[in-house]
Amino acid sequence: QSALTQPPSVSGSPGQSVTISCTGTGNDVGPHNRVSWYQQPPGTAPKLMIYEVTNRPSGVPDRFSGSKSGNTASLTISGLQAEDEADYYCSSYTSSSTWVFGGGTKLTVL
Amino acid sequence: EVQLVESGGGLVQPGGSLRLSCAASGFTLSTYWMHWVRQAPGKGLVWVSRVNSEASSTYYADSVKGRFTISRDNVKNTLFLQMNSLRAEDTAVYYCARQQHFGMDVWGQGTTVTVSS
């Protein structure tokens, strides 16, 4: 049950786009379209931003989008805003019927 | 309002036990799979355990298998996590979360567990 691999940090200026990658294996991200993404500002509970690779829950801006290729999933945030500054985590269902999270990525809006 | 509220955290000595509760309101707990997720101080999210809607199927992270037990009382709309043989590395904020499709769409505010002598 090794954690999915995410970059520790990414940054961008307001209005720009940033992409956060999430690399797993053939036991989690690869065979399952069951990757989700969470936003966690400091001191708060996580919030679901994307589920099943590409789907946005009601209320999440369409600036947030998800994709997957092979064993790597990605979260793209376009039109970056100051309020997007937070930690972001990916998660995947696994072939062992368990779940695994990524190590988290700190997004800084410059 | 759809809400999850955890309780039961606290300070416990190594080797001790705690039982966490997660009270659901605004929705019927019995129709959802539920999870526990923890976050050590300054660290990332770590999945702990999952129970299906009927409580007939449970899964655990290797790090807690054999020590933690997830359960639910669908009549009382409450999820539980029984934690035994606690270790220092179990120190964390513990969140309960509801699964909708294959995403965790509702989270509690968390309850803090500190394992220390």
JSON list of C-alpha atoms in Angstrom, two decimals:
[
{"chain": "A", "resi": 1, "resn": "GLN", "atom": "CA", "xyz": [0.00, 0.00, 0.00]},
{"chain": "A", "resi": 2, "resn": "SER", "atom": "CA", "xyz": [2.56, 2.58, -1.11]},
{"chain": "A", "resi": 3, "resn": "ALA", "atom": "CA", "xyz": [1.37, 6.16, -1.43]},
{"chain": "A", "resi": 4, "resn": "LEU", "atom": "CA", "xyz": [0.75, 7.59, -4.86]},
{"chain": "A", "resi": 5, "resn": "THR", "atom": "CA", "xyz": [3.50, 9.94, -6.02]},
{"chain": "A", "resi": 6, "resn": "GLN", "atom": "CA", "xyz": [2.77, 13.66, -6.25]},
{"chain": "A", "resi": 7, "resn": "PRO", "atom": "CA", "xyz": [5.17, 16.61, -6.59]},
{"chain": "A", "resi": 8, "resn": "PRO", "atom": "CA", "xyz": [5.67, 18.26, -3.18]},
{"chain": "A", "resi": 9, "resn": "SER", "atom": "CA", "xyz": [4.89, 21.70, -4.52]},
{"chain": "A", "resi": 10, "resn": "VAL", "atom": "CA", "xyz": [3.72, 23.64, -7.56]},
{"chain": "A", "resi": 11, "resn": "SER", "atom": "CA", "xyz": [3.17, 27.33, -8.07]},
{"chain": "A", "resi": 12, "resn": "GLY", "atom": "CA", "xyz": [1.61, 29.73, -10.53]},
{"chain": "A", "resi": 13, "resn": "SER", "atom": "CA", "xyz": [0.53, 33.31, -10.93]},
{"chain": "A", "resi": 14, "resn": "PRO", "atom": "CA", "xyz": [-3.10, 34.41, -10.92]},
{"chain": "A", "resi": 15, "resn": "GLY", "atom": "CA", "xyz": [-4.77, 33.62, -14.22]},
{"chain": "A", "resi": 16, "resn": "GLN", "atom": "CA", "xyz": [-2.25, 30.94, -15.17]},
{"chain": "A", "resi": 17, "resn": "SER", "atom": "CA", "xyz": [-2.81, 27.19, -15.31]},
{"chain": "A", "resi": 18, "resn": "VAL", "atom": "CA", "xyz": [-1.08, 24.57, -13.19]},
{"chain": "A", "resi": 19, "resn": "THR", "atom": "CA", "xyz": [-1.14, 20.79, -13.41]},
{"chain": "A", "resi": 20, "resn": "ILE", "atom": "CA", "xyz": [-0.54, 18.40, -10.52]},
{"chain": "A", "resi": 21, "resn": "SER", "atom": "CA", "xyz": [0.45, 14.85, -11.39]},
{"chain": "A", "resi": 22, "resn": "CYS", "atom": "CA", "xyz": [-0.33, 11.69, -9.44]},
{"chain": "A", "resi": 23, "resn": "THR", "atom": "CA", "xyz": [1.59, 8.55, -10.36]},
{"chain": "A", "resi": 24, "resn": "GLY", "atom": "CA", "xyz": [0.51, 5.12, -9.22]},
{"chain": "A", "resi": 25, "resn": "THR", "atom": "CA", "xyz": [0.94, 1.57, -10.44]},
{"chain": "A", "resi": 26, "resn": "GLY", "atom": "CA", "xyz": [-0.83, -1.13, -12.36]},
{"chain": "A", "resi": 27, "resn": "ASN", "atom": "CA", "xyz": [-2.66, -1.98, -9.13]},
{"chain": "A", "resi": 28, "resn": "ASP", "atom": "CA", "xyz": [-4.33, 1.34, -8.51]},
{"chain": "A", "resi": 29, "resn": "VAL", "atom": "CA", "xyz": [-4.43, 4.33, -10.88]},
{"chain": "A", "resi": 30, "resn": "GLY", "atom": "CA", "xyz": [-3.74, 2.27, -14.00]},
{"chain": "A", "resi": 31, "resn": "PRO", "atom": "CA", "xyz": [-6.60, -0.25, -14.12]},
{"chain": "A", "resi": 32, "resn": "HIS", "atom": "CA", "xyz": [-9.26, 1.80, -12.34]},
{"chain": "A", "resi": 33, "resn": "ASN", "atom": "CA", "xyz": [-11.04, 4.97, -13.39]},
{"chain": "A", "resi": 34, "resn": "ARG", "atom": "CA", "xyz": [-11.54, 5.63, -9.71]},
{"chain": "A", "resi": 35, "resn": "VAL", "atom": "CA", "xyz": [-9.16, 8.47, -9.03]},
{"chain": "A", "resi": 36, "resn": "SER", "atom": "CA", "xyz": [-10.34, 11.42, -6.95]},
{"chain": "A", "resi": 37, "resn": "TRP", "atom": "CA", "xyz": [-8.79, 14.75, -5.98]},
{"chain": "A", "resi": 38, "resn": "TYR", "atom": "CA", "xyz": [-9.15, 16.72, -2.73]},
{"chain": "A", "resi": 39, "resn": "GLN", "atom": "CA", "xyz": [-8.39, 20.30, -1.77]},
{"chain": "A", "resi": 40, "resn": "GLN", "atom": "CA", "xyz": [-7.32, 21.04, 1.81]},
{"chain": "A", "resi": 41, "resn": "PRO", "atom": "CA", "xyz": [-6.64, 24.63, 2.92]},
{"chain": "A", "resi": 42, "resn": "PRO", "atom": "CA", "xyz": [-4.64, 24.81, 6.17]},
{"chain": "A", "resi": 43, "resn": "GLY", "atom": "CA", "xyz": [-6.56, 23.78, 9.27]},
{"chain": "A", "resi": 44, "resn": "THR", "atom": "CA", "xyz": [-9.61, 22.52, 7.40]},
{"chain": "A", "resi": 45, "resn": "ALA", "atom": "CA", "xyz": [-11.06, 19.18, 6.35]},
{"chain": "A", "resi": 46, "resn": "PRO", "atom": "CA", "xyz": [-10.46, 17.96, 2.79]},
{"chain": "A", "resi": 47, "resn": "LYS", "atom": "CA", "xyz": [-12.96, 18.85, 0.07]},
{"chain": "A", "resi": 48, "resn": "LEU", "atom": "CA", "xyz": [-13.74, 16.64, -2.92]},
{"chain": "A", "resi": 49, "resn": "MET", "atom": "CA", "xyz": [-12.86, 18.39, -6.18]},
{"chain": "A", "resi": 50, "resn": "ILE", "atom": "CA", "xyz": [-12.84, 15.58, -8.76]},
{"chain": "A", "resi": 51, "resn": "TYR", "atom": "CA", "xyz": [-14.14, 12.00, -8.64]},
{"chain": "A", "resi": 52, "resn": "GLU", "atom": "CA", "xyz": [-13.76, 9.09, -11.05]},
{"chain": "A", "resi": 53, "resn": "VAL", "atom": "CA", "xyz": [-10.92, 10.84, -12.89]},
{"chain": "A", "resi": 54, "resn": "THR", "atom": "CA", "xyz": [-12.90, 13.56, -14.64]},
{"chain": "A", "resi": 55, "resn": "ASN", "atom": "CA", "xyz": [-16.13, 14.31, -12.79]},
{"chain": "A", "resi": 56, "resn": "ARG", "atom": "CA", "xyz": [-16.75, 17.50, -10.79]},
{"chain": "A", "resi": 57, "resn": "PRO", "atom": "CA", "xyz": [-19.17, 17.51, -7.85]},
{"chain": "A", "resi": 58, "resn": "SER", "atom": "CA", "xyz": [-21.83, 20.17, -7.85]},
{"chain": "A", "resi": 59, "resn": "GLY", "atom": "CA", "xyz": [-20.40, 23.53, -6.82]},
{"chain": "A", "resi": 60, "resn": "VAL", "atom": "CA", "xyz": [-16.81, 22.90, -7.91]},
{"chain": "A", "resi": 61, "resn": "PRO", "atom": "CA", "xyz": [-15.77, 25.49, -10.54]},
{"chain": "A", "resi": 62, "resn": "ASP", "atom": "CA", "xyz": [-15.11, 24.20, -14.05]},
{"chain": "A", "resi": 63, "resn": "ARG", "atom": "CA", "xyz": [-11.62, 25.66, -13.75]},
{"chain": "A", "resi": 64, "resn": "PHE", "atom": "CA", "xyz": [-10.79, 22.34, -12.11]},
{"chain": "A", "resi": 65, "resn": "SER", "atom": "CA", "xyz": [-10.41, 19.37, -14.44]},
{"chain": "A", "resi": 66, "resn": "GLY", "atom": "CA", "xyz": [-9.01, 15.87, -14.21]},
{"chain": "A", "resi": 67, "resn": "SER", "atom": "CA", "xyz": [-7.49, 13.39, -16.62]},
{"chain": "A", "resi": 68, "resn": "LYS", "atom": "CA", "xyz": [-5.57, 10.14, -16.69]},
{"chain": "A", "resi": 69, "resn": "SER", "atom": "CA", "xyz": [-3.05, 8.45, -18.92]},
{"chain": "A", "resi": 70, "resn": "GLY", "atom": "CA", "xyz": [-1.73, 5.02, -18.01]},
{"chain": "A", "resi": 71, "resn": "ASN", "atom": "CA", "xyz": [-0.64, 4.98, -14.37]},
{"chain": "A", "resi": 72, "resn": "THR", "atom": "CA", "xyz": [-0.65, 8.77, -14.02]},
{"chain": "A", "resi": 73, "resn": "ALA", "atom": "CA", "xyz": [-3.61, 10.99, -13.21]},
{"chain": "A", "resi": 74, "resn": "SER", "atom": "CA", "xyz": [-3.54, 14.77, -13.38]},
{"chain": "A", "resi": 75, "resn": "LEU", "atom": "CA", "xyz": [-5.45, 17.69, -11.90]},
{"chain": "A", "resi": 76, "resn": "THR", "atom": "CA", "xyz": [-5.39, 20.92, -13.89]},
{"chain": "A", "resi": 77, "resn": "ILE", "atom": "CA", "xyz": [-6.45, 24.24, -12.42]},
{"chain": "A", "resi": 78, "resn": "SER", "atom": "CA", "xyz": [-6.92, 26.96, -15.01]},
{"chain": "A", "resi": 79, "resn": "GLY", "atom": "CA", "xyz": [-7.44, 30.66, -14.37]},
{"chain": "A", "resi": 80, "resn": "LEU", "atom": "CA", "xyz": [-5.60, 30.35, -11.06]},
{"chain": "A", "resi": 81, "resn": "GLN", "atom": "CA", "xyz": [-7.06, 32.38, -8.19]},
{"chain": "A", "resi": 82, "resn": "ALA", "atom": "CA", "xyz": [-5.64, 33.28, -4.80]},
{"chain": "A", "resi": 83, "resn": "GLU", "atom": "CA", "xyz": [-8.33, 31.17, -3.11]},
{"chain": "A", "resi": 84, "resn": "ASP", "atom": "CA", "xyz": [-6.97, 28.06, -4.86]},
{"chain": "A", "resi": 85, "resn": "GLU", "atom": "CA", "xyz": [-3.90, 28.10, -2.61]},
{"chain": "A", "resi": 86, "resn": "ALA", "atom": "CA", "xyz": [-4.08, 24.86, -0.60]},
{"chain": "A", "resi": 87, "resn": "ASP", "atom": "CA", "xyz": [-2.75, 21.33, -0.36]},
{"chain": "A", "resi": 88, "resn": "TYR", "atom": "CA", "xyz": [-4.08, 18.93, -2.99]},
{"chain": "A", "resi": 89, "resn": "TYR", "atom": "CA", "xyz": [-4.28, 15.16, -2.66]},
{"chain": "A", "resi": 90, "resn": "CYS", "atom": "CA", "xyz": [-5.09, 12.47, -5.16]},
{"chain": "A", "resi": 91, "resn": "SER", "atom": "CA", "xyz": [-6.59, 9.15, -4.16]},
{"chain": "A", "resi": 92, "resn": "SER", "atom": "CA", "xyz": [-7.27, 5.89, -5.97]},
{"chain": "A", "resi": 93, "resn": "TYR", "atom": "CA", "xyz": [-9.17, 2.70, -5.42]},
{"chain": "A", "resi": 94, "resn": "THR", "atom": "CA", "xyz": [-6.85, -0.32, -5.64]},
{"chain": "A", "resi": 95, "resn": "SER", "atom": "CA", "xyz": [-7.07, -3.86, -6.92]},
{"chain": "A", "resi": 96, "resn": "SER", "atom": "CA", "xyz": [-6.97, -5.02, -3.28]},
{"chain": "A", "resi": 97, "resn": "SER", "atom": "CA", "xyz": [-10.28, -3.20, -2.64]},
{"chain": "A", "resi": 98, "resn": "THR", "atom": "CA", "xyz": [-8.47, -0.64, -0.51]},
{"chain": "A", "resi": 99, "resn": "TRP", "atom": "CA", "xyz": [-7.81, 3.04, -1.13]},
{"chain": "A", "resi": 100, "resn": "VAL", "atom": "CA", "xyz": [-4.54, 4.94, -1.29]},
{"chain": "A", "resi": 101, "resn": "PHE", "atom": "CA", "xyz": [-3.74, 8.65, -1.16]},
{"chain": "A", "resi": 102, "resn": "GLY", "atom": "CA", "xyz": [-0.91, 10.60, -2.68]},
{"chain": "A", "resi": 103, "resn": "GLY", "atom": "CA", "xyz": [1.62, 12.39, -0.52]},
{"chain": "A", "resi": 104, "resn": "GLY", "atom": "CA", "xyz": [0.05, 15.77, -1.27]},
{"chain": "A", "resi": 105, "resn": "THR", "atom": "CA", "xyz": [1.05, 18.83, -3.29]},
{"chain": "A", "resi": 106, "resn": "LYS", "atom": "CA", "xyz": [1.24, 22.34, -1.89]},
{"chain": "A", "resi": 107, "resn": "LEU", "atom": "CA", "xyz": [-0.08, 24.87, -4.41]},
{"chain": "A", "resi": 108, "resn": "THR", "atom": "CA", "xyz": [1.24, 28.38, -4.03]},
{"chain": "A", "resi": 109, "resn": "VAL", "atom": "CA", "xyz": [-0.40, 31.25, -5.89]},
{"chain": "A", "resi": 110, "resn": "LEU", "atom": "CA", "xyz": [2.34, 33.81, -6.48]},
{"chain": "B", "resi": 1, "resn": "GLU", "atom": "CA", "xyz": [-27.63, 20.07, 6.28]},
{"chain": "B", "resi": 2, "resn": "VAL", "atom": "CA", "xyz": [-25.52, 17.03, 5.45]},
{"chain": "B", "resi": 3, "resn": "GLN", "atom": "CA", "xyz": [-22.95, 16.67, 8.21]},
{"chain": "B", "resi": 4, "resn": "LEU", "atom": "CA", "xyz": [-20.51, 14.27, 9.86]},
{"chain": "B", "resi": 5, "resn": "VAL", "atom": "CA", "xyz": [-19.28, 14.91, 13.41]},
{"chain": "B", "resi": 6, "resn": "GLU", "atom": "CA", "xyz": [-16.45, 12.87, 14.90]},
{"chain": "B", "resi": 7, "resn": "SER", "atom": "CA", "xyz": [-15.83, 12.41, 18.61]},
{"chain": "B", "resi": 8, "resn": "GLY", "atom": "CA", "xyz": [-13.90, 10.19, 20.98]},
{"chain": "B", "resi": 9, "resn": "GLY", "atom": "CA", "xyz": [-10.37, 11.39, 20.39]},
{"chain": "B", "resi": 10, "resn": "GLY", "atom": "CA", "xyz": [-7.96, 12.16, 23.18]},
{"chain": "B", "resi": 11, "resn": "LEU", "atom": "CA", "xyz": [-4.67, 11.35, 24.85]},
{"chain": "B", "resi": 12, "resn": "VAL", "atom": "CA", "xyz": [-3.92, 7.66, 25.37]},
{"chain": "B", "resi": 13, "resn": "GLN", "atom": "CA", "xyz": [-0.82, 5.75, 26.43]},
{"chain": "B", "resi": 14, "resn": "PRO", "atom": "CA", "xyz": [0.96, 3.38, 24.06]},
{"chain": "B", "resi": 15, "resn": "GLY", "atom": "CA", "xyz": [-0.81, 0.04, 24.08]},
{"chain": "B", "resi": 16, "resn": "GLY", "atom": "CA", "xyz": [-4.11, 1.62, 25.04]},
{"chain": "B", "resi": 17, "resn": "SER", "atom": "CA", "xyz": [-7.46, 1.75, 23.28]},
{"chain": "B", "resi": 18, "resn": "LEU", "atom": "CA", "xyz": [-9.89, 4.36, 22.01]},
{"chain": "B", "resi": 19, "resn": "ARG", "atom": "CA", "xyz": [-13.23, 4.21, 20.25]},
{"chain": "B", "resi": 20, "resn": "LEU", "atom": "CA", "xyz": [-13.99, 6.95, 17.77]},
{"chain": "B", "resi": 21, "resn": "SER", "atom": "CA", "xyz": [-17.54, 7.81, 16.73]},
{"chain": "B", "resi": 22, "resn": "CYS", "atom": "CA", "xyz": [-18.85, 9.61, 13.66]},
{"chain": "B", "resi": 23, "resn": "ALA", "atom": "CA", "xyz": [-22.43, 10.84, 13.85]},
{"chain": "B", "resi": 24, "resn": "ALA", "atom": "CA", "xyz": [-24.19, 11.47, 10.56]},
{"chain": "B", "resi": 25, "resn": "SER", "atom": "CA", "xyz": [-27.02, 13.94, 10.07]},
{"chain": "B", "resi": 26, "resn": "GLY", "atom": "CA", "xyz": [-28.95, 15.21, 7.07]},
{"chain": "B", "resi": 27, "resn": "PHE", "atom": "CA", "xyz": [-28.71, 11.89, 5.25]},
{"chain": "B", "resi": 28, "resn": "THR", "atom": "CA", "xyz": [-29.29, 8.18, 5.81]},
{"chain": "B", "resi": 29, "resn": "LEU", "atom": "CA", "xyz": [-25.97, 6.59, 6.74]},
{"chain": "B", "resi": 30, "resn": "SER", "atom": "CA", "xyz": [-27.16, 3.11, 5.80]},
{"chain": "B", "resi": 31, "resn": "THR", "atom": "CA", "xyz": [-27.08, 3.82, 2.07]},
{"chain": "B", "resi": 32, "resn": "TYR", "atom": "CA", "xyz": [-23.41, 4.78, 1.90]},
{"chain": "B", "resi": 33, "resn": "TRP", "atom": "CA", "xyz": [-20.02, 3.16, 2.17]},
{"chain": "B", "resi": 34, "resn": "MET", "atom": "CA", "xyz": [-17.98, 4.99, 4.82]},
{"chain": "B", "resi": 35, "resn": "HIS", "atom": "CA", "xyz": [-14.28, 5.55, 5.42]},
{"chain": "B", "resi": 36, "resn": "TRP", "atom": "CA", "xyz": [-11.83, 6.59, 8.11]},
{"chain": "B", "resi": 37, "resn": "VAL", "atom": "CA", "xyz": [-8.85, 8.66, 6.97]},
{"chain": "B", "resi": 38, "resn": "ARG", "atom": "CA", "xyz": [-6.10, 10.02, 9.21]},
{"chain": "B", "resi": 39, "resn": "GLN", "atom": "CA", "xyz": [-3.56, 12.82, 9.03]},
{"chain": "B", "resi": 40, "resn": "ALA", "atom": "CA", "xyz": [-0.50, 12.93, 11.28]},
{"chain": "B", "resi": 41, "resn": "PRO", "atom": "CA", "xyz": [0.68, 16.39, 12.34]},
{"chain": "B", "resi": 42, "resn": "GLY", "atom": "CA", "xyz": [2.17, 18.19, 9.34]},
{"chain": "B", "resi": 43, "resn": "LYS", "atom": "CA", "xyz": [1.75, 15.14, 7.13]},
{"chain": "B", "resi": 44, "resn": "GLY", "atom": "CA", "xyz": [-0.55, 13.98, 4.34]},
{"chain": "B", "resi": 45, "resn": "LEU", "atom": "CA", "xyz": [-3.82, 12.09, 4.26]},
{"chain": "B", "resi": 46, "resn": "VAL", "atom": "CA", "xyz": [-3.65, 8.33, 4.85]},
{"chain": "B", "resi": 47, "resn": "TRP", "atom": "CA", "xyz": [-6.55, 5.99, 4.22]},
{"chain": "B", "resi": 48, "resn": "VAL", "atom": "CA", "xyz": [-7.32, 3.78, 7.24]},
{"chain": "B", "resi": 49, "resn": "SER", "atom": "CA", "xyz": [-10.44, 1.70, 6.69]},
{"chain": "B", "resi": 50, "resn": "ARG", "atom": "CA", "xyz": [-13.72, 1.27, 4.80]},
{"chain": "B", "resi": 51, "resn": "VAL", "atom": "CA", "xyz": [-17.04, -0.42, 5.53]},
{"chain": "B", "resi": 52, "resn": "ASN", "atom": "CA", "xyz": [-19.81, -1.11, 3.03]},
{"chain": "B", "resi": 53, "resn": "SER", "atom": "CA", "xyz": [-23.38, 0.00, 3.60]},
{"chain": "B", "resi": 54, "resn": "GLU", "atom": "CA", "xyz": [-24.51, -3.30, 5.18]},
{"chain": "B", "resi": 55, "resn": "ALA", "atom": "CA", "xyz": [-21.38, -3.66, 7.32]},
{"chain": "B", "resi": 56, "resn": "SER", "atom": "CA", "xyz": [-20.77, -7.02, 5.67]},
{"chain": "B", "resi": 57, "resn": "SER", "atom": "CA", "xyz": [-17.45, -6.01, 4.11]},
{"chain": "B", "resi": 58, "resn": "THR", "atom": "CA", "xyz": [-14.55, -4.20, 5.73]},
{"chain": "B", "resi": 59, "resn": "TYR", "atom": "CA", "xyz": [-11.05, -3.34, 4.57]},
{"chain": "B", "resi": 60, "resn": "TYR", "atom": "CA", "xyz": [-8.03, -1.92, 6.38]},
{"chain": "B", "resi": 61, "resn": "ALA", "atom": "CA", "xyz": [-4.67, -0.38, 5.67]},
{"chain": "B", "resi": 62, "resn": "ASP", "atom": "CA", "xyz": [-1.84, -2.80, 6.47]},
{"chain": "B", "resi": 63, "resn": "SER", "atom": "CA", "xyz": [-0.60, -0.45, 9.19]},
{"chain": "B", "resi": 64, "resn": "VAL", "atom": "CA", "xyz": [-3.78, -0.90, 11.28]},
{"chain": "B", "resi": 65, "resn": "LYS", "atom": "CA", "xyz": [-4.92, -4.39, 10.29]},
{"chain": "B", "resi": 66, "resn": "GLY", "atom": "CA", "xyz": [-5.54, -6.56, 13.33]},
{"chain": "B", "resi": 67, "resn": "ARG", "atom": "CA", "xyz": [-5.57, -3.56, 15.68]},
{"chain": "B", "resi": 68, "resn": "PHE", "atom": "CA", "xyz": [-8.42, -1.38, 14.38]},
{"chain": "B", "resi": 69, "resn": "THR", "atom": "CA", "xyz": [-12.03, -2.38, 13.74]},
{"chain": "B", "resi": 70, "resn": "ILE", "atom": "CA", "xyz": [-14.52, -0.36, 11.73]},
{"chain": "B", "resi": 71, "resn": "SER", "atom": "CA", "xyz": [-18.22, -0.79, 12.41]},
{"chain": "B", "resi": 72, "resn": "ARG", "atom": "CA", "xyz": [-21.49, 1.03, 12.01]},
{"chain": "B", "resi": 73, "resn": "ASP", "atom": "CA", "xyz": [-24.90, 1.33, 13.65]},
{"chain": "B", "resi": 74, "resn": "ASN", "atom": "CA", "xyz": [-27.27, 2.25, 10.86]},
{"chain": "B", "resi": 75, "resn": "VAL", "atom": "CA", "xyz": [-30.16, 2.68, 13.29]},
{"chain": "B", "resi": 76, "resn": "LYS", "atom": "CA", "xyz": [-28.23, 5.30, 15.25]},
{"chain": "B", "resi": 77, "resn": "ASN", "atom": "CA", "xyz": [-26.72, 6.72, 12.04]},
{"chain": "B", "resi": 78, "resn": "THR", "atom": "CA", "xyz": [-23.24, 6.35, 13.52]},
{"chain": "B", "resi": 79, "resn": "LEU", "atom": "CA", "xyz": [-19.89, 5.02, 12.31]},
{"chain": "B", "resi": 80, "resn": "PHE", "atom": "CA", "xyz": [-17.23, 3.73, 14.70]},
{"chain": "B", "resi": 81, "resn": "LEU", "atom": "CA", "xyz": [-13.52, 2.98, 14.76]},
{"chain": "B", "resi": 82, "resn": "GLN", "atom": "CA", "xyz": [-12.28, 0.79, 17.61]},
{"chain": "B", "resi": 83, "resn": "MET", "atom": "CA", "xyz": [-8.54, 1.30, 17.99]},
{"chain": "B", "resi": 84, "resn": "ASN", "atom": "CA", "xyz": [-6.53, -1.14, 20.10]},
{"chain": "B", "resi": 85, "resn": "SER", "atom": "CA", "xyz": [-2.81, -1.58, 20.78]},
{"chain": "B", "resi": 86, "resn": "LEU", "atom": "CA", "xyz": [-2.22, 2.05, 19.93]},
{"chain": "B", "resi": 87, "resn": "ARG", "atom": "CA", "xyz": [1.26, 3.20, 18.95]},
{"chain": "B", "resi": 88, "resn": "ALA", "atom": "CA", "xyz": [2.92, 6.60, 18.81]},
{"chain": "B", "resi": 89, "resn": "GLU", "atom": "CA", "xyz": [2.66, 6.49, 15.02]},
{"chain": "B", "resi": 90, "resn": "ASP", "atom": "CA", "xyz": [-1.14, 6.36, 15.27]},
{"chain": "B", "resi": 91, "resn": "THR", "atom": "CA", "xyz": [-1.10, 9.96, 16.50]},
{"chain": "B", "resi": 92, "resn": "ALA", "atom": "CA", "xyz": [-3.18, 11.92, 14.01]},
{"chain": "B", "resi": 93, "resn": "VAL", "atom": "CA", "xyz": [-6.39, 13.73, 13.25]},
{"chain": "B", "resi": 94, "resn": "TYR", "atom": "CA", "xyz": [-8.94, 11.10, 12.30]},
{"chain": "B", "resi": 95, "resn": "TYR", "atom": "CA", "xyz": [-11.61, 12.00, 9.75]},
{"chain": "B", "resi": 96, "resn": "CYS", "atom": "CA", "xyz": [-14.68, 10.03, 8.78]},
{"chain": "B", "resi": 97, "resn": "ALA", "atom": "CA", "xyz": [-15.86, 10.45, 5.21]},
{"chain": "B", "resi": 98, "resn": "ARG", "atom": "CA", "xyz": [-18.84, 9.40, 3.11]},
{"chain": "B", "resi": 99, "resn": "GLN", "atom": "CA", "xyz": [-18.29, 7.70, -0.21]},
{"chain": "B", "resi": 100, "resn": "GLN", "atom": "CA", "xyz": [-20.42, 8.83, -3.15]},
{"chain": "B", "resi": 101, "resn": "HIS", "atom": "CA", "xyz": [-19.59, 7.11, -6.46]},
{"chain": "B", "resi": 102, "resn": "PHE", "atom": "CA", "xyz": [-15.81, 6.67, -6.02]},
{"chain": "B", "resi": 103, "resn": "GLY", "atom": "CA", "xyz": [-15.12, 9.91, -4.22]},
{"chain": "B", "resi": 104, "resn": "MET", "atom": "CA", "xyz": [-15.32, 10.92, -0.56]},
{"chain": "B", "resi": 105, "resn": "ASP", "atom": "CA", "xyz": [-17.84, 13.73, -0.82]},
{"chain": "B", "resi": 106, "resn": "VAL", "atom": "CA", "xyz": [-18.63, 14.57, 2.81]},
{"chain": "B", "resi": 107, "resn": "TRP", "atom": "CA", "xyz": [-16.00, 14.84, 5.56]},
{"chain": "B", "resi": 108, "resn": "GLY", "atom": "CA", "xyz": [-16.20, 15.50, 9.26]},
{"chain": "B", "resi": 109, "resn": "GLN", "atom": "CA", "xyz": [-14.12, 18.12, 11.02]},
{"chain": "B", "resi": 110, "resn": "GLY", "atom": "CA", "xyz": [-11.84, 15.46, 12.51]},
{"chain": "B", "resi": 111, "resn": "THR", "atom": "CA", "xyz": [-11.00, 14.27, 16.01]},
{"chain": "B", "resi": 112, "resn": "THR", "atom": "CA", "xyz": [-7.45, 14.28, 17.39]},
{"chain": "B", "resi": 113, "resn": "VAL", "atom": "CA", "xyz": [-5.81, 11.16, 18.76]},
{"chain": "B", "resi": 114, "resn": "THR", "atom": "CA", "xyz": [-2.52, 11.51, 20.63]},
{"chain": "B", "resi": 115, "resn": "VAL", "atom": "CA", "xyz": [-0.63, 8.40, 21.70]},
{"chain": "B", "resi": 116, "resn": "SER", "atom": "CA", "xyz": [2.01, 9.28, 24.24]},
{"chain": "B", "resi": 117, "resn": "SER", "atom": "CA", "xyz": [3.23, 8.31, 27.67]}
]
